Coordinates of C-alpha atoms in Angstrom, one line a residue:
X147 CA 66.1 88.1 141.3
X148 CA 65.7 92.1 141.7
X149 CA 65.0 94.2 138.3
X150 CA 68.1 95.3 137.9
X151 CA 70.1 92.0 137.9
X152 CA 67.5 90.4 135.4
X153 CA 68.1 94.1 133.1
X154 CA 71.8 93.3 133.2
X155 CA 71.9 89.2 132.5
X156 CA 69.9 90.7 130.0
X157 CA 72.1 93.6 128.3
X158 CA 74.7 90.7 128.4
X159 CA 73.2 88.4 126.6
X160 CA 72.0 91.0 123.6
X161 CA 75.2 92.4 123.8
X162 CA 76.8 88.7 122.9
X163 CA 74.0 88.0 120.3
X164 CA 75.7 91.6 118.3
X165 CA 78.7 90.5 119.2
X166 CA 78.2 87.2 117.8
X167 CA 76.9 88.2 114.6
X168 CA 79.8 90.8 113.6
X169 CA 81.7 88.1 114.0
X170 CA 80.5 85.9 111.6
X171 CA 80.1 88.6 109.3
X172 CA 83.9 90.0 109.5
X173 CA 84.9 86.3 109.2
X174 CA 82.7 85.6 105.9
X175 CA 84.0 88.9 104.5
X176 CA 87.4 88.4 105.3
X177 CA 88.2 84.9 104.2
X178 CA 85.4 84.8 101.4
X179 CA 84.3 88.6 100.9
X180 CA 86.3 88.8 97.2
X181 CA 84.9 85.5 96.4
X182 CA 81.5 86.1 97.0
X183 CA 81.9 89.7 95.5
X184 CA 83.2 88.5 92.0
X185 CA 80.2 86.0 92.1
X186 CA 77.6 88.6 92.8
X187 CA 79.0 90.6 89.7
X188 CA 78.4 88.1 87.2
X189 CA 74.9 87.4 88.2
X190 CA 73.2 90.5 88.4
X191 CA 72.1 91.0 85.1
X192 CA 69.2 88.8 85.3
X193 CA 66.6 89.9 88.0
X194 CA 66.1 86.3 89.1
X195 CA 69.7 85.5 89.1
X196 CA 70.0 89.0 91.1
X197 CA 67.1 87.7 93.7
X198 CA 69.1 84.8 94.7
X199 CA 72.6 86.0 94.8
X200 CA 71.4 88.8 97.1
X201 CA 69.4 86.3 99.3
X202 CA 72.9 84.0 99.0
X203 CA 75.6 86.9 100.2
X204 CA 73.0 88.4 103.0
X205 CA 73.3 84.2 104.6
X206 CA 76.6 84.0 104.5
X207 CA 77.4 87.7 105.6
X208 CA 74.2 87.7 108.2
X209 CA 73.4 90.7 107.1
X210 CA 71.2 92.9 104.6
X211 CA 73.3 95.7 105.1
X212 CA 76.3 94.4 104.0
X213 CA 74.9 93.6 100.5
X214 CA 73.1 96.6 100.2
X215 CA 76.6 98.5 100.4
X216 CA 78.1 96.5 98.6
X217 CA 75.8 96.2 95.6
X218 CA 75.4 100.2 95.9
X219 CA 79.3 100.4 95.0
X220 CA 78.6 98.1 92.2
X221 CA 75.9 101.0 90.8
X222 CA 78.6 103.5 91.4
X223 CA 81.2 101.7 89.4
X224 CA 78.9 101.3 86.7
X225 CA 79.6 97.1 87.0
X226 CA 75.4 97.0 87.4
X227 CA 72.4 99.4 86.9
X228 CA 70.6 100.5 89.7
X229 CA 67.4 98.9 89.4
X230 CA 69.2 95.2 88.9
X231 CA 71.3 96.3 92.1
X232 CA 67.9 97.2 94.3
X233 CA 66.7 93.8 93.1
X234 CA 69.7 92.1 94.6
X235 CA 69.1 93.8 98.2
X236 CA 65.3 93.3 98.4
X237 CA 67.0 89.3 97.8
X238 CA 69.4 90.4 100.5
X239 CA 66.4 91.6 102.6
X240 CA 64.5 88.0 102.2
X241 CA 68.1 86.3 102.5
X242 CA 68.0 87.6 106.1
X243 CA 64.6 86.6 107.1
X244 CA 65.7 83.3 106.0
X245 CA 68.3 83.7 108.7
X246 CA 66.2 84.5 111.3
X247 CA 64.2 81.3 110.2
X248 CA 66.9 79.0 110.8
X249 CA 68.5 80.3 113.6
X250 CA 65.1 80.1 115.1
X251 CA 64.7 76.3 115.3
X252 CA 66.4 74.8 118.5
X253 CA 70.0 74.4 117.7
X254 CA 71.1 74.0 121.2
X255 CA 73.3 71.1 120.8
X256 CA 75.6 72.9 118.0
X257 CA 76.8 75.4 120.3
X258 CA 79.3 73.2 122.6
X259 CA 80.3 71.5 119.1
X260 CA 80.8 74.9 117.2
X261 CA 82.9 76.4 119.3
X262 CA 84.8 73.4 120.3
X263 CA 85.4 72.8 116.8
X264 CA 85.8 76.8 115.5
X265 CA 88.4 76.8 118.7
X266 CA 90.4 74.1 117.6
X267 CA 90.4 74.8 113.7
X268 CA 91.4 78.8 114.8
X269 CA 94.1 77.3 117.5
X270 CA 95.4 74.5 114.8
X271 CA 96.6 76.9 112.3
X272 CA 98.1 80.0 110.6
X273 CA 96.4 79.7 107.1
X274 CA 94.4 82.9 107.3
X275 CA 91.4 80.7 105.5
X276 CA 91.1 78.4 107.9
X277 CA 91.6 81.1 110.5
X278 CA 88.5 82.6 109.5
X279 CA 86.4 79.4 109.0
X280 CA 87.4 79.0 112.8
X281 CA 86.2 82.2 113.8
X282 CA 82.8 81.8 111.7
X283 CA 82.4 78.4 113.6
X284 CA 82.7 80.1 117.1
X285 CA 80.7 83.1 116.1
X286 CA 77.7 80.9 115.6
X287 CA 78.4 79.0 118.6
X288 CA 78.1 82.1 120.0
X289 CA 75.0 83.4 118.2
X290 CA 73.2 80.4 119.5
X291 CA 74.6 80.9 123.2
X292 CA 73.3 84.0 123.2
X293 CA 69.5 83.0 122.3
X294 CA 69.9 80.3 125.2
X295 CA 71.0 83.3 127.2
X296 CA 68.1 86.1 125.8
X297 CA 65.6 83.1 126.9
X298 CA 67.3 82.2 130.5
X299 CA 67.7 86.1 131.7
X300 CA 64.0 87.0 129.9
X301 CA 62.6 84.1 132.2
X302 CA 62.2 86.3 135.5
X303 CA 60.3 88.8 133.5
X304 CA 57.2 86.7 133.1
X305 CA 56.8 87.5 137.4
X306 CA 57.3 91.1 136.9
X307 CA 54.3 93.8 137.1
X308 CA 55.3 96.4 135.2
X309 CA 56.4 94.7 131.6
X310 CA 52.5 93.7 131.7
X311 CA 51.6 97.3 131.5
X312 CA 54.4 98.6 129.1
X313 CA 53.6 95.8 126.7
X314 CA 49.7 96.2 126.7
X315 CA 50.2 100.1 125.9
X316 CA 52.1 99.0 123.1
X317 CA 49.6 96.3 121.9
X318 CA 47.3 99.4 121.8
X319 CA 49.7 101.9 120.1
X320 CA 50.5 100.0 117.0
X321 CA 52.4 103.3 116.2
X322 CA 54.7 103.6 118.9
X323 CA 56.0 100.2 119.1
X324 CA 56.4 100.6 115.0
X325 CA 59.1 103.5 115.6
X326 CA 60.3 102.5 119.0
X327 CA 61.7 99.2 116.8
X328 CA 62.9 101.0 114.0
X329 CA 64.9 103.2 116.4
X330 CA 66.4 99.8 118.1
X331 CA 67.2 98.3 114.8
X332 CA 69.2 101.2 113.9
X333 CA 70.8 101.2 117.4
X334 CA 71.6 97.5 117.2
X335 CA 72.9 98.1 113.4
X336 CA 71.2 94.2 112.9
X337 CA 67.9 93.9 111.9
X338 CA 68.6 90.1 112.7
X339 CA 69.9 90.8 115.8
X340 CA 66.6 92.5 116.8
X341 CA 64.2 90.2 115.5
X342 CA 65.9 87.4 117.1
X343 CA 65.2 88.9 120.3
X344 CA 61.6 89.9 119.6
X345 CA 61.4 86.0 119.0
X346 CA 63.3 85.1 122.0
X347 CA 60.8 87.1 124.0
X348 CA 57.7 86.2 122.3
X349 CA 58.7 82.1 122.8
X350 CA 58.8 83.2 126.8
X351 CA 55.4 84.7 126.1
X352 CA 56.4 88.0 126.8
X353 CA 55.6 89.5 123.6
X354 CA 52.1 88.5 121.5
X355 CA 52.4 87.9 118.6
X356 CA 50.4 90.7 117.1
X357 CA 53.2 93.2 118.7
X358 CA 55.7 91.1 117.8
X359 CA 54.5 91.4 113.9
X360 CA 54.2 94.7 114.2
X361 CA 57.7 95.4 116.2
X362 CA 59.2 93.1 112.6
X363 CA 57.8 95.7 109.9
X364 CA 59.4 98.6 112.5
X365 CA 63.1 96.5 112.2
X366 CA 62.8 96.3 108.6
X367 CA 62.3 99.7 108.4
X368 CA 65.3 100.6 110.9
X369 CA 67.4 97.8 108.5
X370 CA 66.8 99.9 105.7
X371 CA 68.0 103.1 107.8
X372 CA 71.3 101.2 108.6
X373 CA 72.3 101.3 104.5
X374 CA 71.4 104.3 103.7
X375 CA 72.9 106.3 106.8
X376 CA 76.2 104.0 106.5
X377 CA 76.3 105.3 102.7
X378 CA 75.8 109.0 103.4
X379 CA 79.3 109.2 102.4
X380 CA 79.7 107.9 99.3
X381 CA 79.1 109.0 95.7
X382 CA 75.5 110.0 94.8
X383 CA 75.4 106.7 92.4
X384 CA 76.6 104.6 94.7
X385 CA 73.8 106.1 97.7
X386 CA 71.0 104.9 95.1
X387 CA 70.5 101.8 96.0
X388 CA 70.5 102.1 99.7
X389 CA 68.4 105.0 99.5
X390 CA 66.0 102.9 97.0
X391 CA 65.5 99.7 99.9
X392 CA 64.9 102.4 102.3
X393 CA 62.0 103.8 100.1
X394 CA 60.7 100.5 99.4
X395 CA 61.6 99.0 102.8
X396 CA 59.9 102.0 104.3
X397 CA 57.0 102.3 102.3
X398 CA 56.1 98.5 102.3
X399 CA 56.3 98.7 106.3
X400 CA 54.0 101.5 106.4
X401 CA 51.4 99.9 104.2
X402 CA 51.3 96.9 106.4
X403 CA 51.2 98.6 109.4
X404 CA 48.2 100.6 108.1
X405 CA 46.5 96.8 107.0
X406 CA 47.5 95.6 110.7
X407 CA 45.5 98.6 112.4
X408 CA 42.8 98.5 110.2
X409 CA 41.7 95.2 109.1
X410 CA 43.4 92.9 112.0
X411 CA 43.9 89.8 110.2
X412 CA 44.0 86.6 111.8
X413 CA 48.0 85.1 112.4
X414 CA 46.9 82.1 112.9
X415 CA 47.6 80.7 109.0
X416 CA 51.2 81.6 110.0
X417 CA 52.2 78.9 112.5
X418 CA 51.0 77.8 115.8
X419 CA 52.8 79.7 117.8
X420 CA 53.8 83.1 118.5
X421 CA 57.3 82.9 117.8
X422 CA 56.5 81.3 114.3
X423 CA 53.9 83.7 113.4
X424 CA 56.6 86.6 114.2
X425 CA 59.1 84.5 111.7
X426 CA 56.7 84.1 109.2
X427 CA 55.5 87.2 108.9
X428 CA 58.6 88.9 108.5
X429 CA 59.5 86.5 105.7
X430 CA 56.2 86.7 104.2
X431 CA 57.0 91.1 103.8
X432 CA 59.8 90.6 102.3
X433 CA 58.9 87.9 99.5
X434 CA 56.2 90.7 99.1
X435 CA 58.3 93.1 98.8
X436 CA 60.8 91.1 96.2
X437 CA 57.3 90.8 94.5
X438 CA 56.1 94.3 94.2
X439 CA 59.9 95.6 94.1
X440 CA 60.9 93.8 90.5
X441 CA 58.5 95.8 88.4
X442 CA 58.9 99.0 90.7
X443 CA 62.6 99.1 91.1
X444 CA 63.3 101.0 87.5
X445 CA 60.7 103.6 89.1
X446 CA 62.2 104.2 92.6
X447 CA 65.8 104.2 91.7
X448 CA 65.4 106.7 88.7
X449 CA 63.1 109.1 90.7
X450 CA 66.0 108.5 93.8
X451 CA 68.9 109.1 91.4
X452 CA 67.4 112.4 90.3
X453 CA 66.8 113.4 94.2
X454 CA 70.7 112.9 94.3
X455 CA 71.7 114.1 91.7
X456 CA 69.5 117.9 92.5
X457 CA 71.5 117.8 95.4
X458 CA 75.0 117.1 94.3
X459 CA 76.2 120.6 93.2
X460 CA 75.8 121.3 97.1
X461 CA 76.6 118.7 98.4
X462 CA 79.7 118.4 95.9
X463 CA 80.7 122.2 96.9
X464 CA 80.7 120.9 100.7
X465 CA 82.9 117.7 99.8
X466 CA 85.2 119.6 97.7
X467 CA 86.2 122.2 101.3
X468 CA 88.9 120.1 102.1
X469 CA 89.5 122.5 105.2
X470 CA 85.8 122.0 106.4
X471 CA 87.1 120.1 109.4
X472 CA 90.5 121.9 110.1
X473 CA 89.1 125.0 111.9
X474 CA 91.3 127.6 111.9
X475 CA 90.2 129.0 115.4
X476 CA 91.5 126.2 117.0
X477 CA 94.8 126.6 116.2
X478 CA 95.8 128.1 119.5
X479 CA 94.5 125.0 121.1
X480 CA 96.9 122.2 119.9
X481 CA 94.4 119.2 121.2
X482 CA 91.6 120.1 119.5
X483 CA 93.6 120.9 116.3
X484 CA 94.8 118.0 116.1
X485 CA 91.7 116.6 116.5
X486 CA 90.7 118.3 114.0
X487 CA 93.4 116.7 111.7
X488 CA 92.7 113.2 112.6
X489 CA 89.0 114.2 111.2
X490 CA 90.4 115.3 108.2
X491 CA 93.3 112.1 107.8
X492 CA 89.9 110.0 108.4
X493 CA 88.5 111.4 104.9
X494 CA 92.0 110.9 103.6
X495 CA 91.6 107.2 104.3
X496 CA 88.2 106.7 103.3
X497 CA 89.5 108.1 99.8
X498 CA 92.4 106.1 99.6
X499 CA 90.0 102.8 100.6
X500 CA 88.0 103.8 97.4
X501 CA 90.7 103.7 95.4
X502 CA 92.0 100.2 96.5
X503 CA 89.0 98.8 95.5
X504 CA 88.2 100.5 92.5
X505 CA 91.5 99.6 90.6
X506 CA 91.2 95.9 91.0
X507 CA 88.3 96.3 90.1
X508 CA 88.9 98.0 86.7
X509 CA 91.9 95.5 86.5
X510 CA 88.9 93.2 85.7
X511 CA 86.5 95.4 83.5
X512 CA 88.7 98.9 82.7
X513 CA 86.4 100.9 81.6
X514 CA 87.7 105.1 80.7
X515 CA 84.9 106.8 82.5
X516 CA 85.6 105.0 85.9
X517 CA 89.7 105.1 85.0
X518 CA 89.1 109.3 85.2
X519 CA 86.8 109.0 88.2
X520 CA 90.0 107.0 90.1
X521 CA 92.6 109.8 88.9
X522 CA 90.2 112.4 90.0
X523 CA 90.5 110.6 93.8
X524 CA 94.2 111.5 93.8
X525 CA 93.7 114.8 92.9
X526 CA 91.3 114.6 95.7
X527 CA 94.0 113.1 98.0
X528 CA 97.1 115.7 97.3
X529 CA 94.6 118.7 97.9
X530 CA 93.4 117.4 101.8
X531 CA 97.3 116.3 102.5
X532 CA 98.4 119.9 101.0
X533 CA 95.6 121.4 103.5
X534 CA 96.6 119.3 106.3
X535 CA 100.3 119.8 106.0
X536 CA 99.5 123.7 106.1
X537 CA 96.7 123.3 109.2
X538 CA 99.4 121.5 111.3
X539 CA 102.4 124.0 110.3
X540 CA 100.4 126.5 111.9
X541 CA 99.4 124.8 114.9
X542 CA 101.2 127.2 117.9
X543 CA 104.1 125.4 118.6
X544 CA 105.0 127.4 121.9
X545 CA 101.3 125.7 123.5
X546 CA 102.1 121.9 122.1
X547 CA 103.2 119.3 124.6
X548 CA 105.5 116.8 124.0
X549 CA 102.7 114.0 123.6
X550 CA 101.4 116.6 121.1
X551 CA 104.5 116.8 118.9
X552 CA 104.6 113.7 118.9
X553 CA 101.0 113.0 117.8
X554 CA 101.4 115.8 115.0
X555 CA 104.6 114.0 113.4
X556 CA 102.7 110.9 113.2
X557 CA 99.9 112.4 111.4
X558 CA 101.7 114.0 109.2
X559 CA 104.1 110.8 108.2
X560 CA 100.8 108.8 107.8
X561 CA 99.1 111.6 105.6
X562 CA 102.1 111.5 103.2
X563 CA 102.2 107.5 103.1
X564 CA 98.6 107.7 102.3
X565 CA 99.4 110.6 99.8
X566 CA 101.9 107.8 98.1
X567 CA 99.6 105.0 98.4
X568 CA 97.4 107.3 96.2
X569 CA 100.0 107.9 93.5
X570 CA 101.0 104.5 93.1
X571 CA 97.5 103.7 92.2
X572 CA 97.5 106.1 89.6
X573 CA 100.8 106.3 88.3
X574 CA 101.6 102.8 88.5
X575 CA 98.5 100.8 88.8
X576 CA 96.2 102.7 86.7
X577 CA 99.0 102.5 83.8
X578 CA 98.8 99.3 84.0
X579 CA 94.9 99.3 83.6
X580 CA 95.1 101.1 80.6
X581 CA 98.0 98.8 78.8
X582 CA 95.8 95.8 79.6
X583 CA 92.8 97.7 77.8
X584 CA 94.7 99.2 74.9
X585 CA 96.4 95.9 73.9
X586 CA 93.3 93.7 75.3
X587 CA 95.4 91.5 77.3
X588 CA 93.8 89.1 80.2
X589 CA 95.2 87.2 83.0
X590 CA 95.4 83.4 83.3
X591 CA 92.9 82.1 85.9
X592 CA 95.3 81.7 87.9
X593 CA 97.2 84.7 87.9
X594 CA 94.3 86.6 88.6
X595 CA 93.0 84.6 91.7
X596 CA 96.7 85.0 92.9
X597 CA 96.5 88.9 92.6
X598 CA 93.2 89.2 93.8
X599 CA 94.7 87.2 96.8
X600 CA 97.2 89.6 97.0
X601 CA 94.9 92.5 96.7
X602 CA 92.2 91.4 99.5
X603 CA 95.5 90.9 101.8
X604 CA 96.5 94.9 100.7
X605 CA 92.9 95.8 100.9
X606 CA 92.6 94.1 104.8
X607 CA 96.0 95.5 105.9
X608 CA 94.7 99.3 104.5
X609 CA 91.8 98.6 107.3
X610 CA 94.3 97.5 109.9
X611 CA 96.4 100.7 109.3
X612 CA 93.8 103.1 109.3
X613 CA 92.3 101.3 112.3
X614 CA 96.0 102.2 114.2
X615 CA 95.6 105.6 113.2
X616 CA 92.9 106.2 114.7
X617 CA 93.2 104.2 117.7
X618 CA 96.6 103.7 118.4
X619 CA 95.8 99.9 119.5
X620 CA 98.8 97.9 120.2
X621 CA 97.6 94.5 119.4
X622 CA 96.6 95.7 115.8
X623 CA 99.9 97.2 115.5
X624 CA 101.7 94.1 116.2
X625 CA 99.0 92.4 113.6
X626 CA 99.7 94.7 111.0
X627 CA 103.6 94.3 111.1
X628 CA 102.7 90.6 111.1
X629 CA 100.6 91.0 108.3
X630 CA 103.4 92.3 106.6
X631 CA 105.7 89.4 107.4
X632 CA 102.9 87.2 105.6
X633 CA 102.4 89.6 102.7
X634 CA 106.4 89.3 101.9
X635 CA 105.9 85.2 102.0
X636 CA 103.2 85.7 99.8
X637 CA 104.5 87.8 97.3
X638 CA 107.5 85.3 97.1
X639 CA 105.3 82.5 96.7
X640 CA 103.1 84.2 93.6
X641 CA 106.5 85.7 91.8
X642 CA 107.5 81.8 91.8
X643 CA 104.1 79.9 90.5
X644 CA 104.3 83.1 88.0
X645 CA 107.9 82.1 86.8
X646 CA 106.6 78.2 86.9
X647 CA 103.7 79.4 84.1
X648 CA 106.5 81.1 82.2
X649 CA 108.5 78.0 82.0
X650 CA 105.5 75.9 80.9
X651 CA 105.4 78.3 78.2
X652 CA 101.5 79.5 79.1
X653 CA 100.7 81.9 76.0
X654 CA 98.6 84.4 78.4
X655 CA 101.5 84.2 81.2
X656 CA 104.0 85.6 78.6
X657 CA 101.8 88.4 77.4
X658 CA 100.8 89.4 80.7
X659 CA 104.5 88.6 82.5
X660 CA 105.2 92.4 83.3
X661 CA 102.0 93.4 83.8
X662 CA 101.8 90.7 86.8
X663 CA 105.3 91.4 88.2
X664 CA 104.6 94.7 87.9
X665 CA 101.3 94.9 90.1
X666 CA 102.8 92.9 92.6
X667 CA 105.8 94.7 93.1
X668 CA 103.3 97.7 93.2
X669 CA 100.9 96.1 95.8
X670 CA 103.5 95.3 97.8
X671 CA 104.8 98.6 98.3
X672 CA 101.5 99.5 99.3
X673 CA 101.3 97.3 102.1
X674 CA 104.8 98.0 103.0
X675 CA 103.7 101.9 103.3
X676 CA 100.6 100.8 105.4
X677 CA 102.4 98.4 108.0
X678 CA 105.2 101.6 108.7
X679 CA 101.9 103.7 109.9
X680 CA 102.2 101.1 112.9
X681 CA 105.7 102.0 113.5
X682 CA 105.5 105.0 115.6
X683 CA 102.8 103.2 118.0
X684 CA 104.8 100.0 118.4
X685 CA 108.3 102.7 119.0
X686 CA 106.3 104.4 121.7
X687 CA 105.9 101.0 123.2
X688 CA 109.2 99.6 123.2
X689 CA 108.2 96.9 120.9
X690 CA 110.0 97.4 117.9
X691 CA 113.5 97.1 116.9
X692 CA 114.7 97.8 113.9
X693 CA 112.3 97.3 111.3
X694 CA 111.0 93.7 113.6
X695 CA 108.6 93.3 116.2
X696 CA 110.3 92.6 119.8
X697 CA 109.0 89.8 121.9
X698 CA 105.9 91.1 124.0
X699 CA 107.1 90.8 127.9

């Protein structure tokens, strides 16, 4: 088999082990993400507690970075302090290396039965739930596969001459192979993914074990890149604990690269192999990094949230140019203004995202502070649709194509649905946060779980919708008008078991009756100004009539 056959079996099979892992991790976060999220909340007071919920969520979600975002919006709501939040992700960081452990033993005979059985659940059923649990189960049939595979197309390699060479240079330039894995991890966006594949290797012999160990501290410095470049967007308190496990990620790999290099300890107390050595090394550095992170954290997140905060004036003045991205010499060439507005729509969404979250959120814990942080969002909102609306109007129409006019009416009917997406938030939603915290109401348990069902189904659709936006992609069109089929049904059914509670006479259900109808009537419209932002893609198709899908040909 010639080189270039073996490279591409191989690209395949890394390509399906990344592709098998965002798939359990959209799965998990769809059908359990709000779950999982309320959990975390209530445990992250205690440093222990924090530890194990972080190790917990990174398992399920198969993936560090995932917590570490999520914890970091915690910190920015003011839900958790930042040190108790770092704490969590160094748990998340272990979590992971615990994930790597298992998925290193030899599960070969769950991958015909995952996917037969994720297949049939998926195939079997509309309950979104189950859905998801179906598309976990294949993921990790696939996950598995795709080890098999990394092992099968790596096989050739042991014949070749020149991987020899390559890996001996990089046995002797500790250094090298450091960065060159950090850079991979961040390409990859996985830390597991990578590691999985220095392991593959190393159980063909490929790797030894001493790079291999040294190619692990380079992906945990990579997964701690992920976070923190993936949260260069968001609010300086929200950025401080990313930033914080990339300082204590990074630091802790450097240190034990330095140890590698100079003292050269024996691997041999960490399994008999190579690929076990590689495994328990990298879990080994991160319970040493939980270990020397507890007392530390307090340290590194104060001295990172002062780096932020020296820099927010600038970087606030730079957020606050709406019309950063709508250049104005562009305006004579109607593709790359428009463009230029979809850039700018794009910060529009992330905004109105924020905002989704944050309000159930204080629906659960209002607190004033954040209550004025959400208003100031819209404020936010009506100034970049005001800016766009004024970019596009002086777009030259004369030098605009019909696809063009088309294109800018679309932006411009999406900008203003997200512009009252944004104002029922706050005028509607955020009224209703502060009636529930001036007369201290609460929600039964389960009126809440029923909104916050209603809310993650809002809050998935908002994804969808922006997704079309961008992309224009049929298929999640049609989804999203679908979705909106199933959000009607479910608003139906939650307005029913609400008026069931009333009839029981449930004391809580009474005093919070129109706060409840009121939220759903309010989430609904939401979604109902989400799903129309498909409209003009499933028009241009010929697949809508009325306000229903067609039948696809």
């Amino acid at each position: 088999m010639s080189g270039s056959v073996v490279l591409i079996h191989l690209a395949g099979a890394v390509a399906l082990l990344l592709w098998a892992t965002r798939m359990v991790r959209t799965g998990v976060e769809r059908a359990y993400g709000d779950v999982l999220r309320r959990k975390l909340r209530g445990t992250l007071k205690n440093p222990l507690a924090a530890t194990g919920a972080g190790a917990g969520l990174a398992i399920a979600f198969q993936s560090s970075t995932a917590v570490a975002l999520l914890v970091g919006s915690f910190v920015g709501s003011g839900i958790v302090g930042a040190a108790a939040g770092l704490i969590a992700v160094l748990g998340a960081d272990l979590g992971s290396a615990f994930v790597v452990k298992l998925l290193s033993f030899d599960l070969s005979l769950l991958v015909p039965v995952a996917i037969f059985c994720g297949t049939a659940i998926f195939l079997a059923t509309e309950r979104r739930a189950w859905r998801q649990f179906g598309r976990i189960l294949v993921g990790v049939g696939l996950l598995l596969l795709s080890l098999q595979l990394i092992g099968s197309a790596s096989e050739p390699l042991r014949e070749s001459r020149i991987l020899p060479v390559v890996i001996n240079y990089l046995s002797g330039d500790a250094v090298t192979a450091f960065l060159i894995a950090a850079v991979m991890t961040w390409l990859f966006h996985s830390s597991v993914a990578f590691i999985l594949l220095v392991v593959a290797l190393a159980a063909r012999g490929l790797i030894p074990a001493e790079l291999g160990v040294v190619m692990v501290l380079g992906a945990n410095l990579g997964g701690g890149l992920i976070a923190a470049m993936l949260s260069r967007t968001m609010p300086p308190p929200s950025r401080t604990v990313p930033f914080g496990n990339l300082v204590v990620r990074g630091l802790g790999a450097l240190v034990a690269l330095a140890a590698l290099v100079w003292f050269a300890p024996s691997l041999g107390r960490l399994g008999s192999t190579a690929p076990l050595q590689i495994v328990h090394a990298h879990i080994a550095f991160n319970v040493a990094l939980v270990i020397a992170g507890m007392p530390l954290a307090g340290l590194v997140t104060r001295a990172i949230d002062r780096a932020l905060n020296a820099s927010a004036t600038t970087a606030a003045t730079l957020e606050d140019r709406e019309a950063s991205a709508l250049d104005p010499d562009a305006l004579n060439a109607p593709s790359r203004a428009l463009a230029n507005v979809t850039r700018a729509v794009v910060g529009v969404c992330e905004t109105v995202e924020v905002m989704l979250k944050n309000i159930m959120e204080l629906y659960e814990e209002p607190d004033r502070a954040r209550m004025d942080a959400l208003a100031a969002l819209d404020d936010r909102v009506d100034r970049k649709h005001a800016a766009i609306k004024l970019y596009l109007a002086r777009i030259a129409p004369e030098q605009m194509s019909e696809e063009d006019v088309h294109r800018t009416r679309e932006l411009l009917d999406a900008c203003v649905r997200l512009e009252q997406v944004g104002d029922i938030v706050t005028r509607n939603m955020l009224a209703h946060v502060k009636k529930k915290l001036d007369r201290g109401l609460t929600f039964t348990p389960e009126g809440w779980r029923e909104l916050s069902n209603l809310h993650a189904s809002v809050l998935n659709n908002a994804r969808l919708a922006f997704n079309v936006l961008i992309s224009r992609d049929i298929a999640t069109a049609q989804e999203l008008v679908r979705e909106k089929d199933r959000m009607r049904n479910l608003e139906r059914d939650t307005s029913q078991r609400h008026f069931e509670r009333l009839r029981e006479g449930a004391k809580k259900s009474l005093e919070t009756s129109s706060l409840h109808l009121d939220t759903i009537r309010d989430l609904k419209q939401i979604n109902s100004l989400l799903a129309s932002i498909a409209y003009p893609v499933l028009e241009e198709h010929g697949l809508l009539r009325g306000t229903r899908l067609a039948a696809a040909e």
